[in-house]
mmCIF file of C-alpha atoms in Angstrom:
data_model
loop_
_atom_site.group_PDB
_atom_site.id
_atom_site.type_symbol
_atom_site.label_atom_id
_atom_site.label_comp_id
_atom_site.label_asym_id
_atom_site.label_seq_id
_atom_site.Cartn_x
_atom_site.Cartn_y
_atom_site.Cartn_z
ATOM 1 C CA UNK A 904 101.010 72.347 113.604
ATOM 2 C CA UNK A 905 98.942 74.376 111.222
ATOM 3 C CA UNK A 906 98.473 77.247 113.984
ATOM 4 C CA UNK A 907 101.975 77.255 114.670
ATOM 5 C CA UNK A 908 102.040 78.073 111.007
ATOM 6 C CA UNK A 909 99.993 80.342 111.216
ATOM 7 C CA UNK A 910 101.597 82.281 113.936
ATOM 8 C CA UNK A 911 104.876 81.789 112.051
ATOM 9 C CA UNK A 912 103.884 83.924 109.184
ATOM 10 C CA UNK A 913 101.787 86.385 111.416
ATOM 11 C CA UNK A 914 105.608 86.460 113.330
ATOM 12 C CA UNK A 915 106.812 87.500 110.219
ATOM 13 C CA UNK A 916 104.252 90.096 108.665
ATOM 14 C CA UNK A 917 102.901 91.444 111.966
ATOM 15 C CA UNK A 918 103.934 94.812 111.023
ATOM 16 C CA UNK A 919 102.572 94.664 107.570
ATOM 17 C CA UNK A 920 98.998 93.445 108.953
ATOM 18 C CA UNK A 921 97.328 96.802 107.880
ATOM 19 C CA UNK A 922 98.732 96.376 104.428
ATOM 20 C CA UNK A 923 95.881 93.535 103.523
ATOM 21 C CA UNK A 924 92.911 95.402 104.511
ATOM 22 C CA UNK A 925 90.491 96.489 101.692
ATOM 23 C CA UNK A 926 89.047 99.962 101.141
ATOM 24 C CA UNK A 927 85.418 99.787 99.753
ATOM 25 C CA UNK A 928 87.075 101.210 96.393
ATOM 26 C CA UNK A 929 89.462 98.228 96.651
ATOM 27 C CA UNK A 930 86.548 95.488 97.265
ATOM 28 C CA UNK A 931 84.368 96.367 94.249
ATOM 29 C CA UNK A 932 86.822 95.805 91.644
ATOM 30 C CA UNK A 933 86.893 99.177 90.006
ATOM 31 C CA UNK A 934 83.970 98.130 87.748
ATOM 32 C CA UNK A 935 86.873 97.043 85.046
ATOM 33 C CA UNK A 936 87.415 93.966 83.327
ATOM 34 C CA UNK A 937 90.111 93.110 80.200
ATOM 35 C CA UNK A 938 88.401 92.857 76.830
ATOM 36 C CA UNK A 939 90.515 90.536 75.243
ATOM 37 C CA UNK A 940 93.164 87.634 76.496
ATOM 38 C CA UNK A 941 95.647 88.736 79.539
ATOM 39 C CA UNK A 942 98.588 87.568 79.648
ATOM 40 C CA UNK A 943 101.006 86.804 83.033
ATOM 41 C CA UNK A 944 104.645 86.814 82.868
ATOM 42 C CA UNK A 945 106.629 84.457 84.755
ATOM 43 C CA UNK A 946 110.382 85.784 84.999
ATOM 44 C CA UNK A 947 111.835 82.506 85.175
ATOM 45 C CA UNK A 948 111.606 78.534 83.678
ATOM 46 C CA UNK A 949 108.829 76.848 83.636
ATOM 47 C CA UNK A 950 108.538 74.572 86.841
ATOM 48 C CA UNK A 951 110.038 76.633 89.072
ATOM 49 C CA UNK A 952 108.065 78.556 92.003
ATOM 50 C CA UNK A 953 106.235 81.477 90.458
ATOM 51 C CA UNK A 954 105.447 79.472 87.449
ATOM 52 C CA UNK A 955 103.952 76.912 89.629
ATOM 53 C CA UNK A 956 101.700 78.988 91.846
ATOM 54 C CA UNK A 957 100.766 81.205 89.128
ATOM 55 C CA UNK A 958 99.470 78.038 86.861
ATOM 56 C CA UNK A 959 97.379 76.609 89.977
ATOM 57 C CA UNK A 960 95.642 80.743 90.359
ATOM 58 C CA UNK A 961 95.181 81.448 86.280
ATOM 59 C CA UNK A 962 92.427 78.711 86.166
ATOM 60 C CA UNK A 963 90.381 80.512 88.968
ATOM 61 C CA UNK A 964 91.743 84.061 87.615
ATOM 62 C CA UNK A 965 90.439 83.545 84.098
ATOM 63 C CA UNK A 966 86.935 82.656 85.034
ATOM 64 C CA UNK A 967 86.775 85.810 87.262
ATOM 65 C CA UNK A 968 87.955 88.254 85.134
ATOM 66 C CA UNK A 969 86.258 86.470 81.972
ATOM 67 C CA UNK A 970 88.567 85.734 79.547
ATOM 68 C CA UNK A 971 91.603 83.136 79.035
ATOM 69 C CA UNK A 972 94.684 83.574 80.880
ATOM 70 C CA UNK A 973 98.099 83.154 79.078
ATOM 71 C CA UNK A 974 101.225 82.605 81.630
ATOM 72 C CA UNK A 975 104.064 83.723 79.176
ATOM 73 C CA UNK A 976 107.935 82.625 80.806
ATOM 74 C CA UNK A 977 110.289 84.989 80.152
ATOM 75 C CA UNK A 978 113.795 84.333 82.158
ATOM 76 C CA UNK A 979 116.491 86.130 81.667
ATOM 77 C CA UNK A 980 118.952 88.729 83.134
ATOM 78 C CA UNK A 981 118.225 87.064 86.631
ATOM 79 C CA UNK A 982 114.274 88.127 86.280
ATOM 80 C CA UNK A 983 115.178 91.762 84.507
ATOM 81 C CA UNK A 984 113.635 90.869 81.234
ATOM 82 C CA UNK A 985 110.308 90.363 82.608
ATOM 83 C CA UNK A 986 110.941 93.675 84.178
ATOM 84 C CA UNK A 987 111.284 95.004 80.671
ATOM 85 C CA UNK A 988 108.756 93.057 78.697
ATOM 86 C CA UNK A 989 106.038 94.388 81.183
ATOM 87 C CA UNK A 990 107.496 98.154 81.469
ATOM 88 C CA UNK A 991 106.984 98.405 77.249
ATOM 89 C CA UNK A 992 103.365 97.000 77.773
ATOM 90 C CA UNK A 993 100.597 98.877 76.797
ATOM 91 C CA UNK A 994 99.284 99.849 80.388
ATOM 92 C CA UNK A 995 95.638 99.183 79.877
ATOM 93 C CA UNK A 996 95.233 96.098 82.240
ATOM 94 C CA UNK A 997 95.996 93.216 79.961
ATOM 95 C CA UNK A 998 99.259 92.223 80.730
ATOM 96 C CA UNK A 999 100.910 91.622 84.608
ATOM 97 C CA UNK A 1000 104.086 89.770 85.945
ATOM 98 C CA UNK A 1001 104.262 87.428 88.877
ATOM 99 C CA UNK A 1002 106.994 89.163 90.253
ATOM 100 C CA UNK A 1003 109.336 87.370 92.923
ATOM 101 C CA UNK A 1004 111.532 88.909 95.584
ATOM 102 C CA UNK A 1005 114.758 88.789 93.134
ATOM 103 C CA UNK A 1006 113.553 91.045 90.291
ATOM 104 C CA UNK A 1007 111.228 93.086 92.425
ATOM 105 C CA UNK A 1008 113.098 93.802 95.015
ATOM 106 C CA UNK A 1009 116.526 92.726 94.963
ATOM 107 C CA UNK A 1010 117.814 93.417 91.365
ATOM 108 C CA UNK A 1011 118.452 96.870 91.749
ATOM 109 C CA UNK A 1012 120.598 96.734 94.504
ATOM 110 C CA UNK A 1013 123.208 94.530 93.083
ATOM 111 C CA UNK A 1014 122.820 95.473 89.588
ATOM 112 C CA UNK A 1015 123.474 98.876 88.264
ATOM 113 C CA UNK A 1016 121.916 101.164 85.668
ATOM 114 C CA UNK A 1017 118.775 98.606 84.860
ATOM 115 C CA UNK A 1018 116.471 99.825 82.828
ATOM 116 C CA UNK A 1019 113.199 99.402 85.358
ATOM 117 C CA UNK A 1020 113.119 100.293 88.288
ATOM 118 C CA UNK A 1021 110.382 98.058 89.918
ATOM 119 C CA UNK A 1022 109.364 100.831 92.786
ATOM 120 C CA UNK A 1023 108.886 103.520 90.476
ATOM 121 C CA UNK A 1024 108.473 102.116 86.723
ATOM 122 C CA UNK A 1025 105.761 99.067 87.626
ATOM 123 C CA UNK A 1026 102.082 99.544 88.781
ATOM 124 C CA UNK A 1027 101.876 97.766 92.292
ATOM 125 C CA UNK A 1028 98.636 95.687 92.128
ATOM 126 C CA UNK A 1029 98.845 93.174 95.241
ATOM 127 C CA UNK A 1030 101.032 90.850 97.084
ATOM 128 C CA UNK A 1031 100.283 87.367 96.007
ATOM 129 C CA UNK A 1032 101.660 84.742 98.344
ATOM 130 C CA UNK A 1033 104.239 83.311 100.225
ATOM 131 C CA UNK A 1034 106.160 79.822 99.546
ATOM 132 C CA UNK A 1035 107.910 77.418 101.398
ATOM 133 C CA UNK A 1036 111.650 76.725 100.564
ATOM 134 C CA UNK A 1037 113.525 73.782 102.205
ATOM 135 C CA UNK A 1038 117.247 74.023 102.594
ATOM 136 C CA UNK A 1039 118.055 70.332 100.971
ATOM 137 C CA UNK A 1040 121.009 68.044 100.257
ATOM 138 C CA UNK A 1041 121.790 65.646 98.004
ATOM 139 C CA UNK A 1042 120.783 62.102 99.625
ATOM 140 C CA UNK A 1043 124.727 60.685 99.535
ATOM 141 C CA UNK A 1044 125.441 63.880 101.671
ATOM 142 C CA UNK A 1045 126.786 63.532 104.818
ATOM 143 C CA UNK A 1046 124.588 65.815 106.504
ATOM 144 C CA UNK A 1047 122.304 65.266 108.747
ATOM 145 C CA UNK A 1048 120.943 69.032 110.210
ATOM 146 C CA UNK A 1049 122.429 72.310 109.648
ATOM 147 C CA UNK A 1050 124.929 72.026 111.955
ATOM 148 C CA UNK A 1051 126.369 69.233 110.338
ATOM 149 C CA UNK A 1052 126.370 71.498 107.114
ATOM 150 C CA UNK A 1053 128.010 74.515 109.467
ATOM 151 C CA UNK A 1054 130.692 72.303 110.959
ATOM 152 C CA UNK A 1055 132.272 70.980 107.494
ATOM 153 C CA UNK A 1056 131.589 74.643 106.167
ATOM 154 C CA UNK A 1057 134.152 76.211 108.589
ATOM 155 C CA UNK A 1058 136.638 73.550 108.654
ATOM 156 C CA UNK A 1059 136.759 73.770 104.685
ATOM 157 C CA UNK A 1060 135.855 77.700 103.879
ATOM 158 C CA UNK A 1061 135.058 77.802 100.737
ATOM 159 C CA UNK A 1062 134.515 74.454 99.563
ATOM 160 C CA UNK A 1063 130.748 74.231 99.746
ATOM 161 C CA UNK A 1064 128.773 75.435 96.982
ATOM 162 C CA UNK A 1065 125.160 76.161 96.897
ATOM 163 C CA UNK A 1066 122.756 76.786 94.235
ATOM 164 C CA UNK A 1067 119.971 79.183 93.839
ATOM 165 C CA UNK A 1068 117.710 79.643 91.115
ATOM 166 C CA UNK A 1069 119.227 82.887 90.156
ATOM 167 C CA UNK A 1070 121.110 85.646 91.607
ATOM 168 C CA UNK A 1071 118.844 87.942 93.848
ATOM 169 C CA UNK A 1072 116.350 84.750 94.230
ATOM 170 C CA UNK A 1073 115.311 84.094 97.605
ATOM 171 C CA UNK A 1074 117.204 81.235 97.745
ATOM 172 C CA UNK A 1075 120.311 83.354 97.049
ATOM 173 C CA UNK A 1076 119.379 85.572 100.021
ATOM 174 C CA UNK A 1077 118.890 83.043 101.910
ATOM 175 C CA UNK A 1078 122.490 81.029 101.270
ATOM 176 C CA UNK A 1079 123.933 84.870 101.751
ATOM 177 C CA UNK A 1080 122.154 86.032 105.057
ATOM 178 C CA UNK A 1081 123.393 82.437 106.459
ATOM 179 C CA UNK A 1082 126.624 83.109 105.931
ATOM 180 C CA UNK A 1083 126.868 85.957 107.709
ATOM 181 C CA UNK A 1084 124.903 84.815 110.486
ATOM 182 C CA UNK A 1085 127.118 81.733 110.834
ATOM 183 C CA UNK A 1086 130.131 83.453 109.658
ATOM 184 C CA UNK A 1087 130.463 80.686 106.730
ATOM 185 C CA UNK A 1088 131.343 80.827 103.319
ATOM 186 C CA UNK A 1089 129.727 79.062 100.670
ATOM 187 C CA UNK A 1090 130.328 79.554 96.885
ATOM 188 C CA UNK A 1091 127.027 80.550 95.063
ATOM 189 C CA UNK A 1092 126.105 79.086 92.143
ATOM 190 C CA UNK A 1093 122.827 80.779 89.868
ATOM 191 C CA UNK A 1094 120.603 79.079 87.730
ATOM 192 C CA UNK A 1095 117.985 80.077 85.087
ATOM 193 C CA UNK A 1096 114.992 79.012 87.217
ATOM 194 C CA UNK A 1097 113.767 76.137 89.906
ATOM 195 C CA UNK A 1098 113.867 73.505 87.633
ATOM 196 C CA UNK A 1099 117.578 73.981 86.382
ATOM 197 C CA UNK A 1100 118.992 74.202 89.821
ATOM 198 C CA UNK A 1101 117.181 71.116 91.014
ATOM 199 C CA UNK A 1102 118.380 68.980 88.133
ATOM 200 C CA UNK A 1103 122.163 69.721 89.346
ATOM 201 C CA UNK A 1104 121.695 69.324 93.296
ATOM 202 C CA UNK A 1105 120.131 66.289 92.504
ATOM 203 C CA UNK A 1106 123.247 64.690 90.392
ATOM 204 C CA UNK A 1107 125.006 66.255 93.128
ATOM 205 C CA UNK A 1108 126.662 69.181 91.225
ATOM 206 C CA UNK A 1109 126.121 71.484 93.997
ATOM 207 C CA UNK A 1110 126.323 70.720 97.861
ATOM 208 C CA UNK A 1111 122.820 72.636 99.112
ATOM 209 C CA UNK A 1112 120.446 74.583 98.062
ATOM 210 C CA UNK A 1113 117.430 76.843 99.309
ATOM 211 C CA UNK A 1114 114.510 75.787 97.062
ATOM 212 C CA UNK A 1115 111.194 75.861 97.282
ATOM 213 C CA UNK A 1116 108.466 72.836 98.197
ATOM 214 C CA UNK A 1117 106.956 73.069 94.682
ATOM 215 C CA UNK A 1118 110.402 71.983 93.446
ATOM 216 C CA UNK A 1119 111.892 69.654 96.222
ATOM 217 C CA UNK A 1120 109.189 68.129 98.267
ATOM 218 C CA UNK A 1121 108.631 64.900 95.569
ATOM 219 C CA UNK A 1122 112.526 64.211 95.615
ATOM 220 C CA UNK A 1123 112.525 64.757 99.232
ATOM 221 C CA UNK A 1124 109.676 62.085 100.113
ATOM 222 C CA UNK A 1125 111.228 60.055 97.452
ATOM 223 C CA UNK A 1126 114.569 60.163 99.194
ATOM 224 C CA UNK A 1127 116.756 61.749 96.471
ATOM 225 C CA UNK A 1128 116.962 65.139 98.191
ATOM 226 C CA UNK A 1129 117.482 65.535 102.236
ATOM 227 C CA UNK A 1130 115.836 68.573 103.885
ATOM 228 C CA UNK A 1131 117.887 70.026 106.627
ATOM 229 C CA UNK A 1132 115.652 72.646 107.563
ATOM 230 C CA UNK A 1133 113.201 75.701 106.810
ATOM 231 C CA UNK A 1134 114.475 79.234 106.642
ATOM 232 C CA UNK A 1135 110.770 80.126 107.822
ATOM 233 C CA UNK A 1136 110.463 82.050 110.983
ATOM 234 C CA UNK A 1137 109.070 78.718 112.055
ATOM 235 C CA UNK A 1138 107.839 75.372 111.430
ATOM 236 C CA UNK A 1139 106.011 74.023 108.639
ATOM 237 C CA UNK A 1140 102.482 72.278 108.994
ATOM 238 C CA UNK A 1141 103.551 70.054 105.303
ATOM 239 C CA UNK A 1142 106.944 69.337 106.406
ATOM 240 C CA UNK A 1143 106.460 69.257 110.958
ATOM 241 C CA UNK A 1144 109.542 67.343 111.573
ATOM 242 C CA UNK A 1145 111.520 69.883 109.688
ATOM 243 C CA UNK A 1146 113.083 72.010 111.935
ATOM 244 C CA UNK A 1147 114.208 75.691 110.947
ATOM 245 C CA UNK A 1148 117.461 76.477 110.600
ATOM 246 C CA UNK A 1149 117.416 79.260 113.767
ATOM 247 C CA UNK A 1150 116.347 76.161 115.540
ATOM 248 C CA UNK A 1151 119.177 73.536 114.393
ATOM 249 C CA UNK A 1152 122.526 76.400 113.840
ATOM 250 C CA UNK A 1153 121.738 80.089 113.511
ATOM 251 C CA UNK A 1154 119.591 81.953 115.842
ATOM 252 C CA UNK A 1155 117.597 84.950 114.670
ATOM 253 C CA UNK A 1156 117.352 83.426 110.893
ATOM 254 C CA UNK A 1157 114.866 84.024 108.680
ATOM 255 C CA UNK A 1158 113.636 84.389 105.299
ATOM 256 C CA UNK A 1159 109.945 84.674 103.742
ATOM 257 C CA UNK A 1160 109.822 83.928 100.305
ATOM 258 C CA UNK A 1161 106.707 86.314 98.421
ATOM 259 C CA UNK A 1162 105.604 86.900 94.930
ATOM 260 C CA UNK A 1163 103.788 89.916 94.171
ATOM 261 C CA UNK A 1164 101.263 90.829 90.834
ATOM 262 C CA UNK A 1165 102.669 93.877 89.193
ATOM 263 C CA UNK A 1166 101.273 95.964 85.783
ATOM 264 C CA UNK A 1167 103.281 98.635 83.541
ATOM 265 C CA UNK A 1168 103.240 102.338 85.112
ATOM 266 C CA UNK A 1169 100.145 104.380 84.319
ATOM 267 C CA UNK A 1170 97.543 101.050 84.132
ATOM 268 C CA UNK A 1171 93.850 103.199 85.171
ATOM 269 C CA UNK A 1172 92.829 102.702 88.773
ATOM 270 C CA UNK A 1173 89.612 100.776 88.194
ATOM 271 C CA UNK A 1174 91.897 98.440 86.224
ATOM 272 C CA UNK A 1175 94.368 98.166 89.441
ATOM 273 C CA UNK A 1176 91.548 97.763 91.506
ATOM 274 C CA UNK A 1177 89.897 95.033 89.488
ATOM 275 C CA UNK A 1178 93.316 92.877 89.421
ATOM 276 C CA UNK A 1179 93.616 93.342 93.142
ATOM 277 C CA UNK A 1180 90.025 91.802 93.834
ATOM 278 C CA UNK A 1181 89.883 89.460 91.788
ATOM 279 C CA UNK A 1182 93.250 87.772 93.011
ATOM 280 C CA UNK A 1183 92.054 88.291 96.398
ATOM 281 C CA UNK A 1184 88.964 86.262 95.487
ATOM 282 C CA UNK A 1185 90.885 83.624 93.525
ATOM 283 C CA UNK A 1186 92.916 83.452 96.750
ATOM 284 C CA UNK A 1187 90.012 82.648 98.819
ATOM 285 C CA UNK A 1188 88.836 79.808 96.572
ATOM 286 C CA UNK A 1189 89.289 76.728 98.519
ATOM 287 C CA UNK A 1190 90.217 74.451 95.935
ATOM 288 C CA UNK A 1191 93.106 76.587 94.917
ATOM 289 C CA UNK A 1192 94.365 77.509 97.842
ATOM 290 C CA UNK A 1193 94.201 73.809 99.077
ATOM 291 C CA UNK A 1194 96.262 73.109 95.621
ATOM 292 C CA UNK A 1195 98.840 75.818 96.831
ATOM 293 C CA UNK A 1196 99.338 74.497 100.255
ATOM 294 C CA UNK A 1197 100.257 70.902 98.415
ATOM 295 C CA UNK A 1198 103.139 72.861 97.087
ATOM 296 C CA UNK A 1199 104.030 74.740 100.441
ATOM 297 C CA UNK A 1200 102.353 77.973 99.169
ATOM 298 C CA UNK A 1201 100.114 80.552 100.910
ATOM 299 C CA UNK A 1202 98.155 83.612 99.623
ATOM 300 C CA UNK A 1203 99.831 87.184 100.985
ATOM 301 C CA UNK A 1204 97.407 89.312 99.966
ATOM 302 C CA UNK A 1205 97.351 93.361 100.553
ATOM 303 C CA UNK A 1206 95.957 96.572 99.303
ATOM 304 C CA UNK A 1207 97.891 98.236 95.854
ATOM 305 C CA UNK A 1208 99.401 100.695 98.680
ATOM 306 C CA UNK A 1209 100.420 97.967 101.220
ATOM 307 C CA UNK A 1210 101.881 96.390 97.945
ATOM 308 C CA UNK A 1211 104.123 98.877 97.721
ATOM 309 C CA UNK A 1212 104.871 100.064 101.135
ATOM 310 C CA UNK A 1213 105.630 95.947 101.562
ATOM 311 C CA UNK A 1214 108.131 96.459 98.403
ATOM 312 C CA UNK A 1215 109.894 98.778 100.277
ATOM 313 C CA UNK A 1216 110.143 97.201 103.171
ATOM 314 C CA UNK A 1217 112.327 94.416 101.721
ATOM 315 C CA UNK A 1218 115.053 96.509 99.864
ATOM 316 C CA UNK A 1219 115.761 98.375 102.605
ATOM 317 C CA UNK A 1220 115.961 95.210 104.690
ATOM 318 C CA UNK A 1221 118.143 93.585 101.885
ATOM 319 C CA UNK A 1222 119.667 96.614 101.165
ATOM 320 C CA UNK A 1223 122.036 95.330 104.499
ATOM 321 C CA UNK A 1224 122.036 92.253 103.548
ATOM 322 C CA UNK A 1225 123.625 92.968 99.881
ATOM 323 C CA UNK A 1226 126.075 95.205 101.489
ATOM 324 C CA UNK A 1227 126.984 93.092 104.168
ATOM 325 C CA UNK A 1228 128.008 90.415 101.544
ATOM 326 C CA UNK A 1229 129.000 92.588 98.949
ATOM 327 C CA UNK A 1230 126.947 90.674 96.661
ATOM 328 C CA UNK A 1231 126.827 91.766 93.319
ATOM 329 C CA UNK A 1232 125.276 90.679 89.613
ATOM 330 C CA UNK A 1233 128.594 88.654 89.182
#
């Protein structure tokens, strides 16, 4: 299974491939390194996703770079404040965001007039990774695969509610682009972060949810939660008998789920370039990544520029996506 895993993501980011090669610049660091304490901002709760894979990276982070690592949560405004925290930074290197797909990418095209714009106010230092997200039910559901969830979804329109952890999250994407693609209406419901949204699905205040492994997988195996499916491209190696949901009730789905390591606008090159390598590095480190793929979570590494052109990539894809569903802050 792991190399149809493999070839699942390479499925997904074949035309991005070039994005993760290294210039010789880009492999020496920059000859940079932060004088003092850096800090990482998390634009969400703590437990959810990016606060989870950031945590398992700062350990192997820190000792590269040489000094502690702080990860600092700041939710709020669906990921926004982050955005603005990090955009009044002094842009000398010493503080980033883990940035998700919501407030990178997503934000700005269902919220107007924000203050940051994440293309062209934020320094783009490298993708990060990828993470798994399981569409799950409550365990007293009814449903057994996606279908199951389809059928009762179109004989009810409008009944079904589904939580994300916040609107413009992946898991909000994800809830969206199935409903168009099975022409299905289910009533969104945002949270503050992972860790709120699980909380409810699990009491059974909402009917489904796309979350990720770090925050389902325990309740899953424990049988609290029921996954239906993965909105991957294709299977899972840490959950095989998962199928996706193109397989089990909409063709052509998919969703990848990324974080990215932004900086505030202006941070010095060797400074950009010393981030970049030394996450690429920390990514390599077997013990952390085999601590990330426990929590469904891969490294996505790329250039600064691939960063970026990557970035792009996705609003214009969601750009469609957000009109399409006319999905707004609200």
């Amino acid at each position: 299974m792991i190399g149809r895993r493999r070839l699942a993501f390479a499925a997904v980011a074949a035309p991005f491939a070039h994005l993760s090669a290294p210039s010789a610049q880009t492999g020496q660091g920059g000859g940079w390194n932060p004088s003092r304490p850096v800090r990482i901002l998390i634009p969400a709760v703590a437990a959810g996703g990016s606060d989870t894979a950031t945590r398992i990276v700062a350990p192997r982070l820190s000792a590269l770079l040489g000094q502690p690592i702080v990860v600092d949560n700041r939710p709020g405004g669906a990921g926004n404040l982050a955005n603005e925290i990090l955009a009044q930074a002094p842009a000398d290197g010493h503080t980033v965001q883990m940035g998700t797909i919501g407030n990178l990418a997503v934000n700005p095209l269902i919220q107007k007039n924000l203050p940051v714009d994440p293309l062209r106010d934020l320094t783009h230092l490298s993708l990060a990774v990828q993470v798994l997200n399981l569409l799950v039910v409550p365990a007293d559901r009814p449903w057994r695969g996606v279908a199951d969830l389809l059928a009762t979804a179109k004989a009810r329109p409008g009944s079904l509610s589904y939580g994300s952890s916040g609107v413009g999250s992946a898991g909000h994407l994800a809830g969206a682009l199935l409903d168009q693609v099975a022409g299905v209406q289910g009533v969104h419901v945002p949270y503050r972060g992972g860790g709120q949204l699980i909380a409810d699905i699990l009491s059974g205040k909402v009917d489904y949810a796309f979350a990720t492994a770090a925050t389902t997988l325990e309740h899953v195996q424990a049988g609290r939660l029921r996954a239906l499916a993965v909105p991957a491209a294709a299977r899972s190696a840490l959950v095989p008998d998962v199928p996706t949901v193109a397989e089990t009730g909409a063709p052509g789905y998919a969703v990848l789920n990324w974080y990215a390591l932004v900086a505030p606008r202006g941070v010095p090159r060797p400074a950009v370039l010393r981030w970049n390598a030394a996450l690429r590095e920390a990514l390599r480190d077997p013990e952390t990544v085999g601590k990330l793929a426990q929590q469904g979570i891969e490294p996505l590494t790329s250039t600064p520029e691939g960063c970026t052109e990557f970035m792009e990539a996705e609003v214009a894809k969601w750009a469609a996506v957000v009109r399409a569903g006319r999905i707004g802050a609200d």
